[in-house]
GROMACS .gro file of C-alpha atoms in nm:
model
  229
    1MET     CA    1  -3.668  -3.860  -1.714
    2LEU     CA    2  -3.682  -4.143  -1.495
    3LEU     CA    3  -3.350  -4.266  -1.693
    4GLN     CA    4  -3.235  -3.947  -1.567
    5MET     CA    5  -3.304  -3.965  -1.227
    6GLU     CA    6  -3.176  -4.301  -1.212
    7TRP     CA    7  -2.813  -4.195  -1.387
    8LEU     CA    8  -2.811  -3.901  -1.142
    9GLU     CA    9  -2.845  -4.115  -0.845
   10GLU     CA   10  -2.597  -4.375  -0.964
   11VAL     CA   11  -2.323  -4.102  -1.033
   12ASP     CA   12  -2.409  -3.957  -0.712
   13LYS     CA   13  -2.295  -4.268  -0.529
   14LEU     CA   14  -1.974  -4.250  -0.725
   15ARG     CA   15  -1.873  -3.917  -0.593
   16LYS     CA   16  -1.924  -4.027  -0.249
   17ASP     CA   17  -1.723  -4.355  -0.290
   18GLY     CA   18  -1.463  -4.245  -0.517
   19GLU     CA   19  -1.156  -4.412  -0.398
   20ASN     CA   20  -1.271  -4.746  -0.477
   21VAL     CA   21  -1.434  -4.639  -0.836
   22THR     CA   22  -1.239  -4.773  -1.136
   23LEU     CA   23  -1.147  -4.568  -1.459
   24GLU     CA   24  -1.364  -4.762  -1.637
   25THR     CA   25  -1.674  -4.719  -1.434
   26PHE     CA   26  -1.654  -4.353  -1.486
   27GLN     CA   27  -1.607  -4.397  -1.835
   28LYS     CA   28  -1.888  -4.627  -1.845
   29TYR     CA   29  -2.122  -4.326  -1.648
   30LEU     CA   30  -1.983  -4.093  -1.889
   31ASN     CA   31  -2.103  -4.234  -2.208
   32VAL     CA   32  -2.448  -4.282  -2.065
   33GLY     CA   33  -2.447  -3.933  -1.952
   34MET     CA   34  -2.364  -3.796  -2.290
   35ASN     CA   35  -2.649  -3.990  -2.473
   36LEU     CA   36  -2.906  -3.818  -2.185
   37PRO     CA   37  -3.076  -3.472  -2.273
   38SER     CA   38  -2.903  -3.162  -2.155
   39HIS     CA   39  -2.975  -3.073  -1.776
   40PRO     CA   40  -2.779  -2.823  -1.563
   41VAL     CA   41  -2.730  -3.095  -1.306
   42ILE     CA   42  -2.655  -3.385  -1.555
   43ASP     CA   43  -2.381  -3.143  -1.741
   44LYS     CA   44  -2.248  -3.050  -1.379
   45TYR     CA   45  -2.216  -3.398  -1.298
   46LEU     CA   46  -2.048  -3.513  -1.653
   47ASN     CA   47  -1.810  -3.238  -1.613
   48GLU     CA   48  -1.694  -3.315  -1.277
   49ILE     CA   49  -1.662  -3.716  -1.363
   50GLN     CA   50  -1.470  -3.631  -1.682
   51HIS     CA   51  -1.240  -3.376  -1.478
   52ILE     CA   52  -1.189  -3.698  -1.195
   53SER     CA   53  -1.141  -3.941  -1.504
   54ASP     CA   54  -0.898  -3.664  -1.677
   55GLU     CA   55  -0.690  -3.658  -1.347
   56ALA     CA   56  -0.666  -4.015  -1.245
   57LYS     CA   57  -0.521  -4.107  -1.600
   58ARG     CA   58  -0.296  -3.812  -1.593
   59TRP     CA   59  -0.164  -3.952  -1.276
   60GLU     CA   60  -0.158  -4.289  -1.355
   61LYS     CA   61   0.072  -4.213  -1.681
   62LYS     CA   62   0.326  -4.042  -1.415
   63ALA     CA   63   0.310  -4.313  -1.179
   64LYS     CA   64   0.389  -4.554  -1.460
   65TYR     CA   65   0.654  -4.380  -1.567
   66CYS     CA   66   0.823  -4.354  -1.208
   67LEU     CA   67   0.792  -4.744  -1.189
   68GLN     CA   68   0.929  -4.798  -1.543
   69SER     CA   69   1.219  -4.572  -1.540
   70LYS     CA   70   1.601  -4.650  -1.474
   71SER     CA   71   1.642  -4.421  -1.155
   72THR     CA   72   1.616  -4.111  -1.320
   73LEU     CA   73   1.358  -3.944  -1.058
   74ALA     CA   74   1.458  -3.816  -0.759
   75LEU     CA   75   1.297  -3.938  -0.419
   76SER     CA   76   1.134  -3.609  -0.326
   77THR     CA   77   0.975  -3.579  -0.714
   78VAL     CA   78   0.834  -3.903  -0.643
   79GLU     CA   79   0.671  -3.851  -0.315
   80ASP     CA   80   0.514  -3.551  -0.447
   81ILE     CA   81   0.350  -3.758  -0.738
   82LEU     CA   82   0.247  -3.986  -0.449
   83LYS     CA   83   0.068  -3.679  -0.241
   84GLU     CA   84  -0.106  -3.582  -0.594
   85ALA     CA   85  -0.323  -3.867  -0.572
   86ASP     CA   86  -0.455  -3.814  -0.237
   87LEU     CA   87  -0.666  -3.497  -0.427
   88ILE     CA   88  -0.831  -3.769  -0.666
   89PRO     CA   89  -1.126  -3.952  -0.594
   90ALA     CA   90  -1.075  -4.262  -0.786
   91TYR     CA   91  -0.939  -4.593  -0.746
   92LEU     CA   92  -0.549  -4.601  -0.892
   93PRO     CA   93  -0.427  -4.932  -0.988
   94ASN     CA   94  -0.065  -4.826  -0.924
   95TYR     CA   95  -0.087  -4.611  -0.613
   96SER     CA   96   0.033  -4.944  -0.401
   97SER     CA   97   0.332  -5.004  -0.616
   98LEU     CA   98   0.454  -4.665  -0.575
   99LEU     CA   99   0.363  -4.587  -0.251
  100GLU     CA  100   0.574  -4.951  -0.196
  101THR     CA  101   0.854  -4.801  -0.407
  102VAL     CA  102   0.855  -4.497  -0.212
  103LYS     CA  103   0.886  -4.663   0.142
  104ARG     CA  104   1.173  -4.886  -0.038
  105ALA     CA  105   1.373  -4.570  -0.155
  106GLN     CA  106   1.299  -4.391   0.221
  107ASN     CA  107   1.425  -4.715   0.395
  108TRP     CA  108   1.727  -4.736   0.169
  109SER     CA  109   1.821  -4.379   0.226
  110TYR     CA  110   1.798  -4.390   0.625
  111GLU     CA  111   2.026  -4.688   0.587
  112SER     CA  112   2.261  -4.557   0.369
  113VAL     CA  113   2.315  -4.260   0.571
  114LEU     CA  114   2.342  -4.504   0.910
  115LEU     CA  115   2.661  -4.647   0.714
  116TYR     CA  116   2.887  -4.342   0.768
  117THR     CA  117   2.745  -4.209   1.072
  118GLY     CA  118   2.759  -4.502   1.297
  119ASP     CA  119   3.028  -4.665   1.525
  120PHE     CA  120   3.126  -4.913   1.257
  121ILE     CA  121   3.293  -4.872   0.912
  122PRO     CA  122   3.073  -5.126   0.659
  123TYR     CA  123   3.178  -5.455   0.568
  124ILE     CA  124   3.191  -5.540   0.198
  125ASP     CA  125   2.903  -5.784   0.241
  126VAL     CA  126   2.681  -5.464   0.354
  127LEU     CA  127   2.800  -5.234   0.141
  128GLU     CA  128   2.708  -5.516  -0.175
  129ASN     CA  129   2.389  -5.564  -0.011
  130ILE     CA  130   2.305  -5.198  -0.032
  131VAL     CA  131   2.429  -5.150  -0.361
  132ASN     CA  132   2.253  -5.409  -0.526
  133ARG     CA  133   1.926  -5.305  -0.332
  134GLY     CA  134   1.981  -4.948  -0.455
  135HIS     CA  135   1.966  -5.073  -0.843
  136ASN     CA  136   1.662  -5.255  -0.787
  137ILE     CA  137   1.427  -4.971  -0.690
  138SER     CA  138   1.317  -4.689  -0.948
  139ILE     CA  139   1.481  -4.370  -0.787
  140GLN     CA  140   1.764  -4.194  -0.815
  141PHE     CA  141   2.001  -4.216  -0.519
  142ASP     CA  142   2.229  -3.911  -0.464
  143ALA     CA  143   2.461  -4.160  -0.208
  144LEU     CA  144   2.454  -4.457  -0.486
  145PRO     CA  145   2.778  -4.340  -0.673
  146PHE     CA  146   2.941  -4.300  -0.322
  147CYS     CA  147   2.874  -4.648  -0.211
  148GLU     CA  148   2.947  -4.824  -0.539
  149SER     CA  149   3.297  -4.592  -0.514
  150GLN     CA  150   3.347  -4.759  -0.177
  151LEU     CA  151   3.254  -5.092  -0.268
  152ASN     CA  152   3.464  -5.117  -0.574
  153ASP     CA  153   3.779  -4.984  -0.343
  154ALA     CA  154   3.702  -5.247  -0.110
  155LYS     CA  155   3.678  -5.516  -0.326
  156LYS     CA  156   4.024  -5.420  -0.467
  157TRP     CA  157   4.178  -5.397  -0.123
  158ARG     CA  158   4.074  -5.730  -0.038
  159GLU     CA  159   4.198  -5.881  -0.391
  160LYS     CA  160   4.518  -5.714  -0.338
  161THR     CA  161   4.539  -5.796   0.001
  162SER     CA  162   4.484  -6.144  -0.067
  163ARG     CA  163   4.771  -6.186  -0.307
  164ILE     CA  164   5.010  -6.051  -0.075
  165PHE     CA  165   4.914  -6.275   0.254
  166LEU     CA  166   4.750  -6.560   0.090
  167HIS     CA  167   4.963  -6.822  -0.060
  168LYS     CA  168   4.858  -7.042  -0.382
  169ASN     CA  169   4.569  -7.324  -0.235
  170SER     CA  170   4.591  -7.156   0.110
  171HIS     CA  171   4.401  -7.336   0.380
  172TYR     CA  172   4.310  -7.023   0.569
  173SER     CA  173   4.087  -6.713   0.472
  174LEU     CA  174   4.143  -6.388   0.442
  175MET     CA  175   4.019  -6.291   0.776
  176GLU     CA  176   4.208  -6.564   0.947
  177VAL     CA  177   4.559  -6.483   0.799
  178LEU     CA  178   4.485  -6.108   0.902
  179SER     CA  179   4.350  -6.201   1.276
  180PRO     CA  180   4.670  -6.177   1.530
  181ARG     CA  181   4.444  -6.399   1.767
  182VAL     CA  182   4.414  -6.692   1.567
  183GLU     CA  183   4.681  -6.967   1.540
  184MET     CA  184   4.876  -7.042   1.236
  185GLY     CA  185   5.133  -7.288   1.124
  186VAL     CA  186   5.169  -7.643   1.045
  187ALA     CA  187   5.091  -7.760   1.402
  188SER     CA  188   4.767  -7.538   1.348
  189PHE     CA  189   4.708  -7.677   1.031
  190ARG     CA  190   4.736  -8.049   1.109
  191GLN     CA  191   4.514  -7.980   1.431
  192LYS     CA  192   4.263  -7.802   1.152
  193LYS     CA  193   4.270  -8.103   0.942
  194SER     CA  194   4.236  -8.356   1.205
  195ARG     CA  195   3.937  -8.172   1.352
  196LEU     CA  196   3.764  -8.159   1.002
  197ASN     CA  197   3.784  -8.531   0.973
  198ASP     CA  198   3.615  -8.600   1.302
  199GLN     CA  199   3.231  -8.603   1.214
  200ASN     CA  200   3.136  -8.579   1.579
  201ILE     CA  201   3.267  -8.203   1.575
  202PRO     CA  202   3.018  -7.982   1.370
  203ASN     CA  203   3.161  -7.707   1.204
  204SER     CA  204   3.511  -7.809   1.347
  205ASN     CA  205   3.704  -7.608   1.111
  206THR     CA  206   3.543  -7.240   1.192
  207HIS     CA  207   3.819  -7.054   1.369
  208VAL     CA  208   3.590  -6.904   1.657
  209ILE     CA  209   3.730  -6.574   1.822
  210ASN     CA  210   3.513  -6.479   2.117
  211GLY     CA  211   3.197  -6.700   2.080
  212VAL     CA  212   3.211  -6.549   1.674
  213LYS     CA  213   3.298  -6.750   1.355
  214LEU     CA  214   3.508  -6.656   1.106
  215GLU     CA  215   3.409  -6.808   0.787
  216GLY     CA  216   3.058  -6.792   0.616
  217LYS     CA  217   2.824  -6.491   0.670
  218VAL     CA  218   2.900  -6.312   0.990
  219ASP     CA  219   2.736  -6.006   1.122
  220PRO     CA  220   3.059  -5.736   1.097
  221PHE     CA  221   2.950  -5.550   1.401
  222LEU     CA  222   2.952  -5.870   1.616
  223VAL     CA  223   3.315  -5.949   1.463
  224VAL     CA  224   3.420  -5.582   1.511
  225ALA     CA  225   3.301  -5.661   1.900
  226ALA     CA  226   3.485  -5.951   1.918
  227PHE     CA  227   3.794  -5.812   1.806
  228LYS     CA  228   3.795  -5.492   2.079
  229VAL     CA  229   3.754  -5.760   2.358
   0.00000   0.00000   0.00000
């Protein structure tokens, strides 16, 4: 009888602190309880923790599938699975990872909408970043194929434009060639080469428009603003 009382007290603690109790701990008390003499209270507790254990295992299986799937589930589906965890009073190992995936997916969806609802058309590097991040999240995004299509079209345009406007071994970037506010020609090249050899002038080979450099990683919004001035 003493062993039964101890078991009931321990299981009662588990029920009150379920979110911190692992599946292994639930299984341990299930194994002990099944070897105790039958009693209505014991049977009730056994059924209860067995139900919690089964639900937790079922949820963990779903979570693992979501995390391991290759972008086959919609964000709304994964969000619903995440909500189910709130009803299971047990520690769920994959909860944190799934929550992080959902947050990343929500941010991606929000940013992808902003790309085409803002004042500026996104630059290639911005699109490329969005597409790469989308592929690294185990969620199916309806907007991803469109972003990929836009990125591919932009790359084709850049390649075609480069072939038309840039000569072989050109010393200018495509942005410099297309910019109506950048001096070009032999005199400009000589001046650029002279500055390049001057060690006292840092980054002297970079063209600047209204304080914005046209080489390296450039914030597209700053470039557009500079050209509008």
